[in-house]
Amino acid sequence: MTACERVSGELVRVMYGEADAASMSPELAAHLSGCERCAAGLRETRGLLDELETALRPPAASESALRRIRAALDSRPRSIPIAGAARKFAILRPVWSMAAAALLLLAWRASVWPVAEISTPAPVVLNTAESAAVAEALAMLYVEDSSDVRLEYAAERIDSLREQLGESGRALPWTADDDWDLPRPTSG
Amino acid sequence: MLTSADRELLDGLVREMGPRLAGYLRHSFGRRVDVDEVVAETFCRAAGNIAALRRAERKDLYLLRVARNLCLDSFRRKPVELVSDERLEAARGDDDAPEMMVDEERRTALLAAVAELPDSQREIVVLRMSAGLTFEEIADLLKMPLGTALSRMHVAVQRLRERLLNDEESQKPRRAGVRTKSV
């Protein structure tokens, strides 16, 4: 391992401000005073970072942009309506419908396990738009990089769907608070 | 239903974070997203889930995450549609060119070089230099180890250095040629 390689880790941290240049190790300080290549690398990189910061600096908020955002906040619905979700997934409707049906069946099967504790829930019948909306919410729970925001959004959608379907006497067999990795059996 | 305190919170965030979100989206995703649309939608989603926004300790990170997820979702759901040149120019028209950048040619070259970076490197450069996040915050947002964020930044910056040096080198003979002809 060369001397340059030995200090490269700390040098990179100093370059990008992750380590304080004023308190760099004696080894790195000595290396920089003797190695023009590393010293120039540090100098040039910092210069380029200054330029980058200036070039990429966000402009001050323009009044027209702020007005557009405020207008959107005033006029848009707070979440995607079911009709909107159904339109968005129109091409995949048959696939989503089957997926929703399969997931509902799995969730229902899991919810009534074991057999001894069966309290048969009424079948939940969804129309195409509703099944697309349910599938969309469920799909959000199962994407590979589900973030907190996405999960919260999915939970909000599920709650809203439960409420909406509940109004017409159709109770989904699960809630947003369920343990989605392992659905709990119903207690009675 | 938004309370007046919620409206006040959103208004402050729109003013403070609107330009930062726009800068992040524009430099990270370029023509693949309609920046104004995504920024507006980000705030609408935040308003729609105001309890989560109120709870978020770092509201800037929360909004950046929402904006990023909106973009990634849209890329998954439909083939990428590039924003037209007219719309891109119109969006850029809102920007005031930074006053401190003396050399506009250099700035243009730098932005072009940033735009050509691989996605995974460009986003880190933009989050650090435009959105002003620390590497720890970037690592948290992009769900990667701190060391990965730092090393990708380093690789990206070294690429930019090389690219700018090459540009300068390739322009030298051309400029010399122009001077020779004009004599």
Coordinates of C-alpha atoms in Angstrom, one line a residue:
Chain A
M1 CA 0.0 0.0 0.0
T2 CA 1.4 3.4 -1.0
A3 CA 1.5 6.4 1.3
C4 CA -1.2 8.0 -0.8
E5 CA -3.5 5.0 -0.4
R6 CA -2.9 4.9 3.4
V7 CA -4.3 8.4 3.8
S8 CA -6.9 8.3 1.1
G9 CA -9.9 7.5 3.4
E10 CA -9.3 10.5 5.7
L11 CA -8.4 12.7 2.7
V12 CA -11.7 12.0 1.1
R13 CA -13.6 12.8 4.4
V14 CA -11.6 16.1 4.7
M15 CA -12.3 16.9 1.0
Y16 CA -16.1 16.7 1.4
G17 CA -16.3 18.3 4.8
E18 CA -17.1 15.1 6.7
A19 CA -13.9 15.5 8.7
D20 CA -12.6 18.8 10.1
A21 CA -9.5 20.0 8.1
A22 CA -8.3 21.8 11.2
S23 CA -8.1 18.6 13.2
M24 CA -6.7 16.2 10.5
S25 CA -4.3 13.5 11.7
P26 CA -0.5 14.3 11.8
E27 CA 0.0 11.6 9.2
L28 CA -2.3 13.2 6.7
A29 CA -0.9 16.7 7.4
A30 CA 2.6 15.4 6.9
H31 CA 1.6 13.6 3.7
L32 CA -0.1 16.7 2.2
S33 CA 3.0 18.8 2.9
G34 CA 5.1 16.3 1.0
C35 CA 2.8 15.0 -1.8
E36 CA 2.0 17.7 -4.3
R37 CA -0.4 15.3 -6.1
C38 CA -2.6 14.8 -3.1
A39 CA -2.4 18.4 -2.0
A40 CA -3.4 19.6 -5.5
G41 CA -6.2 17.0 -5.6
L42 CA -7.6 18.4 -2.3
R43 CA -7.2 22.0 -3.5
E44 CA -8.8 21.4 -6.9
T45 CA -11.6 19.3 -5.5
R46 CA -12.5 22.0 -3.0
G47 CA -12.5 24.6 -5.7
L48 CA -14.8 22.5 -7.9
L49 CA -17.1 21.9 -4.9
D50 CA -17.4 25.7 -4.4
E51 CA -18.2 26.1 -8.1
L52 CA -20.8 23.3 -8.0
E53 CA -22.5 24.8 -5.0
T54 CA -22.8 28.1 -6.8
A55 CA -24.0 26.5 -10.1
L56 CA -26.5 24.2 -8.4
R57 CA -27.7 26.8 -5.8
P58 CA -31.5 26.9 -5.9
P59 CA -32.8 30.3 -7.0
A60 CA -34.9 32.4 -4.6
A61 CA -38.5 31.5 -4.6
S62 CA -40.3 33.3 -7.5
E63 CA -43.7 34.7 -6.7
S64 CA -45.2 33.1 -9.7
A65 CA -43.9 29.6 -8.7
L66 CA -45.2 30.1 -5.2
R67 CA -48.6 31.2 -6.5
R68 CA -48.8 28.0 -8.6
I69 CA -48.1 25.8 -5.7
R70 CA -50.6 27.6 -3.4
A71 CA -53.3 27.4 -6.2
A72 CA -52.6 23.7 -6.5
L73 CA -53.0 23.3 -2.7
D74 CA -56.3 25.1 -2.8
S75 CA -57.8 23.3 -5.7
R76 CA -56.6 19.7 -5.6
P77 CA -58.1 16.8 -3.7
R78 CA -56.1 15.7 -0.8
S79 CA -55.6 12.2 -2.1
I80 CA -56.2 10.2 -5.3
P81 CA -59.9 9.6 -5.6
I82 CA -60.9 6.0 -6.4
A83 CA -62.0 7.0 -9.9
G84 CA -58.6 8.6 -10.5
A85 CA -56.8 5.5 -9.3
A86 CA -59.0 3.3 -11.5
R87 CA -58.3 5.5 -14.6
K88 CA -54.6 5.3 -13.9
F89 CA -54.6 1.6 -13.7
A90 CA -57.1 1.1 -16.6
I91 CA -54.7 -0.8 -18.8
L92 CA -53.8 -3.2 -16.0
R93 CA -57.4 -3.5 -14.8
P94 CA -57.8 -7.3 -15.4
V95 CA -54.4 -8.0 -13.8
W96 CA -55.1 -5.8 -10.8
S97 CA -58.6 -7.2 -10.3
M98 CA -57.2 -10.7 -10.2
A99 CA -54.4 -9.6 -7.9
A100 CA -56.9 -7.9 -5.6
A101 CA -59.2 -10.9 -5.6
A102 CA -56.2 -13.2 -4.8
L103 CA -54.9 -11.0 -2.0
L104 CA -58.4 -10.6 -0.5
L105 CA -58.8 -14.3 -0.6
L106 CA -55.4 -14.8 1.1
A107 CA -56.1 -12.2 3.7
W108 CA -59.5 -13.7 4.4
R109 CA -58.1 -17.2 4.6
A110 CA -55.4 -16.0 7.0
S111 CA -57.9 -14.1 9.0
V112 CA -60.0 -17.2 9.7
W113 CA -57.2 -19.6 10.5
P114 CA -57.3 -21.9 12.4
V115 CA -60.4 -23.5 11.2
A116 CA -61.7 -24.0 14.8
E117 CA -62.0 -20.2 15.2
I118 CA -64.0 -19.7 12.0
S119 CA -66.5 -16.9 12.2
T120 CA -67.3 -16.7 8.5
P121 CA -67.2 -13.0 7.4
A122 CA -69.6 -11.9 4.7
P123 CA -67.9 -12.1 1.2
V124 CA -66.7 -8.7 0.1
V125 CA -67.8 -7.9 -3.5
L126 CA -65.9 -5.1 -5.2
N127 CA -66.6 -3.5 -8.5
T128 CA -63.7 -3.0 -11.0
A129 CA -62.9 0.5 -9.8
E130 CA -62.9 -0.5 -6.2
S131 CA -60.7 -3.6 -6.8
A132 CA -58.3 -1.4 -8.7
A133 CA -58.1 1.0 -5.8
V134 CA -57.6 -1.8 -3.3
A135 CA -54.9 -3.4 -5.4
E136 CA -53.2 0.0 -5.7
A137 CA -53.1 0.4 -1.9
L138 CA -51.9 -3.2 -1.4
A139 CA -49.3 -2.9 -4.1
M140 CA -47.8 0.1 -2.3
L141 CA -47.3 -2.1 0.8
Y142 CA -45.3 -4.7 -1.2
V143 CA -43.0 -2.7 -3.4
E144 CA -39.4 -3.4 -2.7
D145 CA -38.3 0.0 -1.4
S146 CA -41.4 0.8 0.6
S147 CA -40.6 4.0 2.5
D148 CA -42.3 5.4 5.6
V149 CA -44.0 8.0 3.4
R150 CA -45.3 5.4 1.0
L151 CA -46.5 3.1 3.9
E152 CA -48.3 6.0 5.5
Y153 CA -49.9 6.9 2.3
A154 CA -50.9 3.3 1.7
A155 CA -52.3 3.1 5.2
E156 CA -54.3 6.3 4.6
R157 CA -55.7 4.8 1.4
I158 CA -56.7 1.6 3.1
D159 CA -58.4 3.4 5.9
S160 CA -60.3 5.6 3.4
L161 CA -61.3 2.5 1.4
R162 CA -62.5 0.7 4.5
E163 CA -64.6 3.7 5.5
Q164 CA -66.0 4.1 2.0
L165 CA -66.9 0.4 1.6
G166 CA -68.2 0.3 5.2
E167 CA -70.8 2.8 4.3
S168 CA -72.3 0.3 1.9
G169 CA -72.1 -2.5 4.5
R170 CA -69.0 -4.2 3.0
A171 CA -66.3 -4.6 5.7
L172 CA -62.8 -5.4 4.5
P173 CA -61.4 -8.3 6.6
W174 CA -58.3 -6.3 7.6
T175 CA -57.1 -2.8 8.6
A176 CA -54.1 -0.7 8.0
D177 CA -52.9 -1.5 11.5
D178 CA -52.7 -5.2 10.8
D179 CA -49.4 -7.0 10.8
W180 CA -48.9 -7.3 7.1
D181 CA -46.1 -9.8 7.3
L182 CA -48.3 -12.3 9.2
P183 CA -52.0 -11.5 9.3
R184 CA -53.5 -12.2 12.7
P185 CA -56.4 -14.6 13.1
T186 CA -59.7 -13.1 14.2
S187 CA -60.5 -13.5 17.9
G188 CA -64.0 -14.5 17.5
Chain B
M1 CA -59.3 19.6 7.1
L2 CA -56.4 22.0 7.4
T3 CA -56.3 24.4 10.4
S4 CA -54.9 27.9 10.1
A5 CA -51.7 26.6 11.8
D6 CA -51.4 23.9 9.1
R7 CA -51.8 26.5 6.4
E8 CA -49.1 28.6 8.0
L9 CA -46.8 25.6 8.3
L10 CA -47.4 24.8 4.6
D11 CA -47.0 28.3 3.5
G12 CA -43.6 28.6 5.2
L13 CA -42.5 25.3 3.7
V14 CA -43.7 26.3 0.2
R15 CA -41.5 29.4 0.5
E16 CA -38.5 27.7 2.0
M17 CA -38.6 24.3 0.4
G18 CA -40.3 25.1 -3.0
P19 CA -37.0 26.3 -4.7
R20 CA -34.9 23.6 -3.0
L21 CA -37.3 20.8 -4.2
A22 CA -37.4 22.3 -7.7
G23 CA -33.6 22.5 -7.8
Y24 CA -33.2 18.9 -6.6
L25 CA -35.7 17.6 -9.1
R26 CA -34.4 19.7 -12.0
H27 CA -30.8 18.7 -11.5
S28 CA -31.4 15.1 -10.5
F29 CA -34.1 14.0 -12.9
G30 CA -33.8 16.7 -15.6
R31 CA -36.3 16.3 -18.5
R32 CA -37.8 13.1 -17.2
V33 CA -40.1 15.0 -14.8
D34 CA -42.3 18.0 -15.0
V35 CA -40.6 19.8 -12.1
D36 CA -43.4 22.3 -11.3
E37 CA -46.0 19.5 -11.4
V38 CA -44.0 17.3 -9.0
V39 CA -43.3 20.2 -6.6
A40 CA -47.0 21.1 -6.5
E41 CA -48.0 17.4 -6.1
T42 CA -45.5 17.0 -3.3
F43 CA -47.1 19.8 -1.3
C44 CA -50.6 18.4 -2.0
R45 CA -49.5 15.0 -0.7
A46 CA -48.0 16.7 2.3
A47 CA -51.3 18.6 2.9
G48 CA -53.2 15.3 2.4
N49 CA -51.2 13.7 5.2
I50 CA -50.7 16.7 7.4
A51 CA -50.4 14.7 10.6
A52 CA -47.3 12.9 9.2
L53 CA -45.8 16.2 8.1
R54 CA -46.4 17.7 11.6
R55 CA -44.8 14.7 13.2
A56 CA -41.7 14.8 10.9
E57 CA -38.7 16.2 12.8
R58 CA -37.0 17.1 9.6
K59 CA -39.7 18.5 7.3
D60 CA -37.2 19.2 4.5
L61 CA -36.2 15.6 4.4
Y62 CA -39.8 14.5 4.5
L63 CA -40.7 16.6 1.5
L64 CA -37.6 15.5 -0.4
R65 CA -38.6 11.9 0.2
V66 CA -42.2 12.5 -1.0
A67 CA -40.9 14.3 -4.1
R68 CA -38.4 11.5 -4.8
N69 CA -41.0 8.8 -4.4
L70 CA -43.4 10.6 -6.7
C71 CA -40.7 10.6 -9.4
L72 CA -39.7 7.0 -8.9
D73 CA -43.4 5.9 -8.9
S74 CA -44.0 7.8 -12.1
F75 CA -41.0 6.2 -13.7
R76 CA -42.3 2.7 -12.7
R77 CA -45.8 3.4 -13.9
K78 CA -45.2 4.8 -17.3
P79 CA -42.4 5.0 -19.9
V80 CA -40.3 8.1 -19.4
E81 CA -41.7 11.1 -21.4
L82 CA -39.2 13.9 -21.8
V83 CA -40.5 17.3 -21.0
S84 CA -40.4 19.4 -24.1
D85 CA -37.8 22.0 -24.7
E86 CA -40.4 24.8 -24.5
R87 CA -41.6 23.7 -21.1
L88 CA -38.0 23.2 -19.9
E89 CA -37.1 26.7 -20.9
A90 CA -40.2 28.2 -19.4
A91 CA -39.4 26.4 -16.1
R92 CA -35.8 27.7 -16.3
G93 CA -37.1 31.2 -16.9
D94 CA -38.1 31.4 -13.3
D95 CA -34.5 31.0 -12.2
D96 CA -32.3 34.0 -11.6
A97 CA -28.8 33.1 -12.7
P98 CA -26.6 32.9 -9.6
E99 CA -24.8 36.3 -9.4
M100 CA -21.6 34.8 -8.0
M101 CA -20.8 32.7 -11.0
V102 CA -18.7 35.0 -13.1
D103 CA -17.9 32.6 -15.9
E104 CA -21.2 31.6 -17.5
E105 CA -19.4 29.4 -20.0
R106 CA -17.8 27.4 -17.1
R107 CA -21.2 27.2 -15.3
T108 CA -22.9 25.8 -18.5
A109 CA -20.1 23.3 -18.9
L110 CA -20.3 22.3 -15.3
L111 CA -24.1 21.8 -15.4
A112 CA -23.8 19.8 -18.6
A113 CA -21.1 17.6 -17.0
V114 CA -23.4 17.1 -13.9
A115 CA -26.3 16.1 -16.2
E116 CA -24.1 13.4 -17.8
L117 CA -23.2 11.7 -14.5
P118 CA -24.8 8.3 -13.9
D119 CA -28.2 8.7 -12.0
S120 CA -26.8 7.2 -8.8
Q121 CA -23.9 9.7 -8.6
R122 CA -25.8 12.8 -9.9
E123 CA -28.5 12.5 -7.2
I124 CA -25.9 12.5 -4.5
V125 CA -24.1 15.5 -5.9
V126 CA -27.3 17.4 -6.2
L127 CA -28.6 16.5 -2.7
R128 CA -25.3 17.6 -1.2
M129 CA -24.5 20.7 -3.2
S130 CA -28.1 21.9 -4.1
A131 CA -30.3 20.6 -1.3
G132 CA -27.5 21.1 1.2
L133 CA -27.9 17.7 3.0
T134 CA -25.2 16.1 5.0
F135 CA -23.8 12.7 3.9
E136 CA -25.6 11.1 6.8
E137 CA -28.9 12.6 5.7
I138 CA -28.2 11.5 2.1
A139 CA -27.4 8.0 3.2
D140 CA -30.7 7.9 5.2
L141 CA -32.8 9.3 2.3
L142 CA -31.3 6.9 -0.3
K143 CA -31.1 4.0 2.1
M144 CA -27.4 3.3 1.7
P145 CA -24.4 3.2 3.9
L146 CA -22.7 6.5 4.7
G147 CA -19.4 5.2 3.1
T148 CA -21.3 4.4 -0.2
A149 CA -22.7 8.0 -0.4
L150 CA -19.3 9.5 0.3
S151 CA -17.5 7.3 -2.2
R152 CA -20.1 7.9 -5.0
M153 CA -19.7 11.6 -4.4
H154 CA -16.0 11.3 -4.7
V155 CA -16.2 9.3 -7.9
A156 CA -18.6 11.8 -9.3
V157 CA -16.5 14.8 -8.5
Q158 CA -13.4 13.2 -9.9
R159 CA -15.3 12.5 -13.1
L160 CA -16.4 16.1 -13.3
R161 CA -12.9 17.3 -12.8
E162 CA -11.6 15.1 -15.6
R163 CA -14.5 16.0 -17.9
L164 CA -13.9 19.8 -17.4
L165 CA -10.1 19.4 -17.9
N166 CA -10.8 17.5 -21.1
D167 CA -13.2 20.2 -22.3
E168 CA -10.5 22.9 -21.6
E169 CA -7.9 20.9 -23.4
S170 CA -10.1 20.3 -26.4
Q171 CA -11.0 24.0 -26.6
K172 CA -7.3 25.2 -26.5
P173 CA -6.4 24.3 -30.1
R174 CA -9.7 25.5 -31.4
R175 CA -9.3 28.9 -29.7
A176 CA -5.7 29.1 -30.8
G177 CA -6.9 28.3 -34.3
V178 CA -9.5 31.1 -34.2
R179 CA -6.8 33.6 -33.1
T180 CA -4.4 32.5 -35.8
K181 CA -7.1 33.0 -38.4
S182 CA -8.1 36.4 -37.1
V183 CA -4.5 37.7 -37.2

